[in-house]
Structures are given as C-alpha cells and as structure tokens.
C-alpha cells in the first residue's frame, strides 16, 4: 500500500520524496482495510480520519427523509477519501462514506495530518489537492445548474471512463442527480450513435 502512496506523491510534486520523508509518511499513515459495504464514516459522527485509497472504491452520500441516497462523491484508487469539513472543524458529518468493493486505505489521524503536512513537499501536494478540489467543485456545480442530464453523463464518462466499469448504474445515476430510468435512456441513445 505504501508503494502506491509514494508513487502517487512522487508523480505530483517537484522532486522525489527522500528516504527520511518516506519514513515519516510510513510512520504516520496507518493501513486500514474495509470489506464491501463497511463504513469509513457514518453520518452524524465526527470524522477522525482522512484516507488515501490504495485499492478499491468508495462512495460518499447523504440519505434523505425517504431513505434515498444522494451520492456526493465516488472514489477509486489514488483518490483521497473523507469529509474535509467534519475533519477540519470537528463537526458531525452530514455524510456516510462506504466501501463499494473490498478496500485498502492508508489513513491519517488529525495529529498525523499535522506532522505529514508540515513537510514542505507535502505542503506542495496539499496546495495542488486544494486547487484541484476547488476546480472540480466548480465544474460539478456548473454542470448541475447548467447542463442537461445527458451532457452531465457525457462529461462524467469523458472525465472518468473507469466509473462506468467500477460503479453500478444506480450509483452513477445518483451521483449525476438523475433517475436510473433517465440514465438508461441516455446510455441507450449513446449506444445507437
């Protein structure tokens, strides 16, 4: 698992991690395994961990009063997992985070996060992650308010083609904010083109 994290970091920062930095990462990131349908976080709990997804897939969602899931995020290998607001502000989370497959994570506690991100190379990574998160959020909000369901689906498949192989259609529909029937019609039209 650590090799996956180290490769990920080295591919995104200005220089390779030193042996000392790798040692600090290994002493602060703890391996954590989840089976399919296990929870990383329950709505109402304060998030104690942030995770790096080394293997598997996960979803972050809320549930409305009718019991319908509304998927906020889908995660695959090489993605960071957690509720940033709950983790940073120590507030109860509005979201559940659940494994969609058997999953291997490397997790950081709040205290470990402070040590890891005090490293200049990791602070560089954090700035990139924050910027990418901001861009992705803007793109997602814009899509939700200005694109048709078909345009949102096409953008998702173009940006993350592996999602259609990794997540069931009902999860993709929820993530897009559409019904399964609408997604089925969109996919049908795409196949005929």
mmCIF file of N, CA and C in Angstrom, residues 8 43 52 59 66 71 74 80 84 89 103 112 128 130-131 133 139-140 142 150 158 161 164-165 170 181 183:
data_model
loop_
_atom_site.group_PDB
_atom_site.id
_atom_site.type_symbol
_atom_site.label_atom_id
_atom_site.label_comp_id
_atom_site.label_asym_id
_atom_site.label_seq_id
_atom_site.Cartn_x
_atom_site.Cartn_y
_atom_site.Cartn_z
ATOM 1 N N UNK A 8 2.222 7.822 -6.055
ATOM 2 C CA UNK A 8 1.238 8.888 -6.255
ATOM 3 C C UNK A 8 1.864 10.252 -5.937
ATOM 4 N N UNK A 43 -22.840 9.172 8.940
ATOM 5 C CA UNK A 43 -23.437 10.496 9.108
ATOM 6 C C UNK A 43 -23.725 10.702 10.593
ATOM 7 N N UNK A 52 -6.185 7.734 2.118
ATOM 8 C CA UNK A 52 -5.717 7.623 0.744
ATOM 9 C C UNK A 52 -6.139 6.243 0.270
ATOM 10 N N UNK A 59 -17.970 5.352 -1.854
ATOM 11 C CA UNK A 59 -18.920 6.420 -2.178
ATOM 12 C C UNK A 59 -19.187 7.235 -0.916
ATOM 13 N N UNK A 66 -36.796 10.090 2.911
ATOM 14 C CA UNK A 66 -37.450 8.932 2.300
ATOM 15 C C UNK A 66 -36.507 7.738 2.199
ATOM 16 N N UNK A 71 -25.598 10.594 -3.804
ATOM 17 C CA UNK A 71 -24.148 10.411 -3.815
ATOM 18 C C UNK A 71 -23.451 11.722 -4.162
ATOM 19 N N UNK A 74 -17.716 9.826 -5.647
ATOM 20 C CA UNK A 74 -17.286 8.455 -5.916
ATOM 21 C C UNK A 74 -15.764 8.471 -5.902
ATOM 22 N N UNK A 80 -8.204 10.701 -2.495
ATOM 23 C CA UNK A 80 -8.282 10.950 -1.056
ATOM 24 C C UNK A 80 -9.744 10.863 -0.638
ATOM 25 N N UNK A 84 -13.923 16.535 4.548
ATOM 26 C CA UNK A 84 -12.945 17.569 4.909
ATOM 27 C C UNK A 84 -13.485 18.527 5.963
ATOM 28 N N UNK A 89 -13.157 20.877 11.122
ATOM 29 C CA UNK A 89 -13.893 21.688 12.095
ATOM 30 C C UNK A 89 -14.409 20.897 13.299
ATOM 31 N N UNK A 103 -11.674 -2.830 0.163
ATOM 32 C CA UNK A 103 -10.892 -1.615 0.013
ATOM 33 C C UNK A 103 -9.699 -1.586 0.959
ATOM 34 N N UNK A 112 -1.593 13.116 13.016
ATOM 35 C CA UNK A 112 -0.663 12.655 11.980
ATOM 36 C C UNK A 112 -0.705 13.585 10.770
ATOM 37 N N UNK A 128 -1.792 21.666 -4.252
ATOM 38 C CA UNK A 128 -2.307 21.123 -5.513
ATOM 39 C C UNK A 128 -3.666 20.464 -5.302
ATOM 40 N N UNK A 130 -5.878 21.029 -2.937
ATOM 41 C CA UNK A 130 -6.892 22.048 -2.656
ATOM 42 C C UNK A 130 -7.329 22.751 -3.942
ATOM 43 N N UNK A 131 -6.369 23.063 -4.789
ATOM 44 C CA UNK A 131 -6.682 23.716 -6.057
ATOM 45 C C UNK A 131 -7.533 22.792 -6.934
ATOM 46 N N UNK A 133 -9.410 20.299 -6.008
ATOM 47 C CA UNK A 133 -10.723 20.133 -5.383
ATOM 48 C C UNK A 133 -11.617 21.334 -5.704
ATOM 49 N N UNK A 139 -16.674 22.895 -11.373
ATOM 50 C CA UNK A 139 -17.123 22.190 -12.581
ATOM 51 C C UNK A 139 -18.407 21.406 -12.294
ATOM 52 N N UNK A 140 -18.435 20.741 -11.132
ATOM 53 C CA UNK A 140 -19.608 19.931 -10.773
ATOM 54 C C UNK A 140 -20.828 20.814 -10.531
ATOM 55 N N UNK A 142 -21.375 23.842 -11.747
ATOM 56 C CA UNK A 142 -21.786 24.394 -13.038
ATOM 57 C C UNK A 142 -22.560 23.358 -13.845
ATOM 58 N N UNK A 150 -27.929 14.400 -20.017
ATOM 59 C CA UNK A 150 -27.070 13.739 -20.999
ATOM 60 C C UNK A 150 -25.686 14.383 -21.057
ATOM 61 N N UNK A 158 -16.398 11.038 -19.981
ATOM 62 C CA UNK A 158 -15.182 11.564 -20.607
ATOM 63 C C UNK A 158 -14.092 11.809 -19.558
ATOM 64 N N UNK A 161 -13.696 7.622 -17.340
ATOM 65 C CA UNK A 161 -14.284 6.495 -18.080
ATOM 66 C C UNK A 161 -14.376 5.208 -17.249
ATOM 67 N N UNK A 164 -17.805 3.893 -15.229
ATOM 68 C CA UNK A 164 -18.878 3.056 -15.791
ATOM 69 C C UNK A 164 -18.589 1.574 -15.593
ATOM 70 N N UNK A 165 -17.321 1.205 -15.402
ATOM 71 C CA UNK A 165 -16.953 -0.194 -15.152
ATOM 72 C C UNK A 165 -16.940 -0.515 -13.661
ATOM 73 N N UNK A 170 -27.049 2.487 -10.824
ATOM 74 C CA UNK A 170 -27.863 3.266 -9.882
ATOM 75 C C UNK A 170 -27.001 4.260 -9.096
ATOM 76 N N UNK A 181 -33.850 5.337 -14.694
ATOM 77 C CA UNK A 181 -34.546 5.264 -15.977
ATOM 78 C C UNK A 181 -33.979 6.293 -16.954
ATOM 79 N N UNK A 183 -30.968 7.579 -16.866
ATOM 80 C CA UNK A 183 -29.627 7.128 -17.239
ATOM 81 C C UNK A 183 -29.707 6.012 -18.270
#
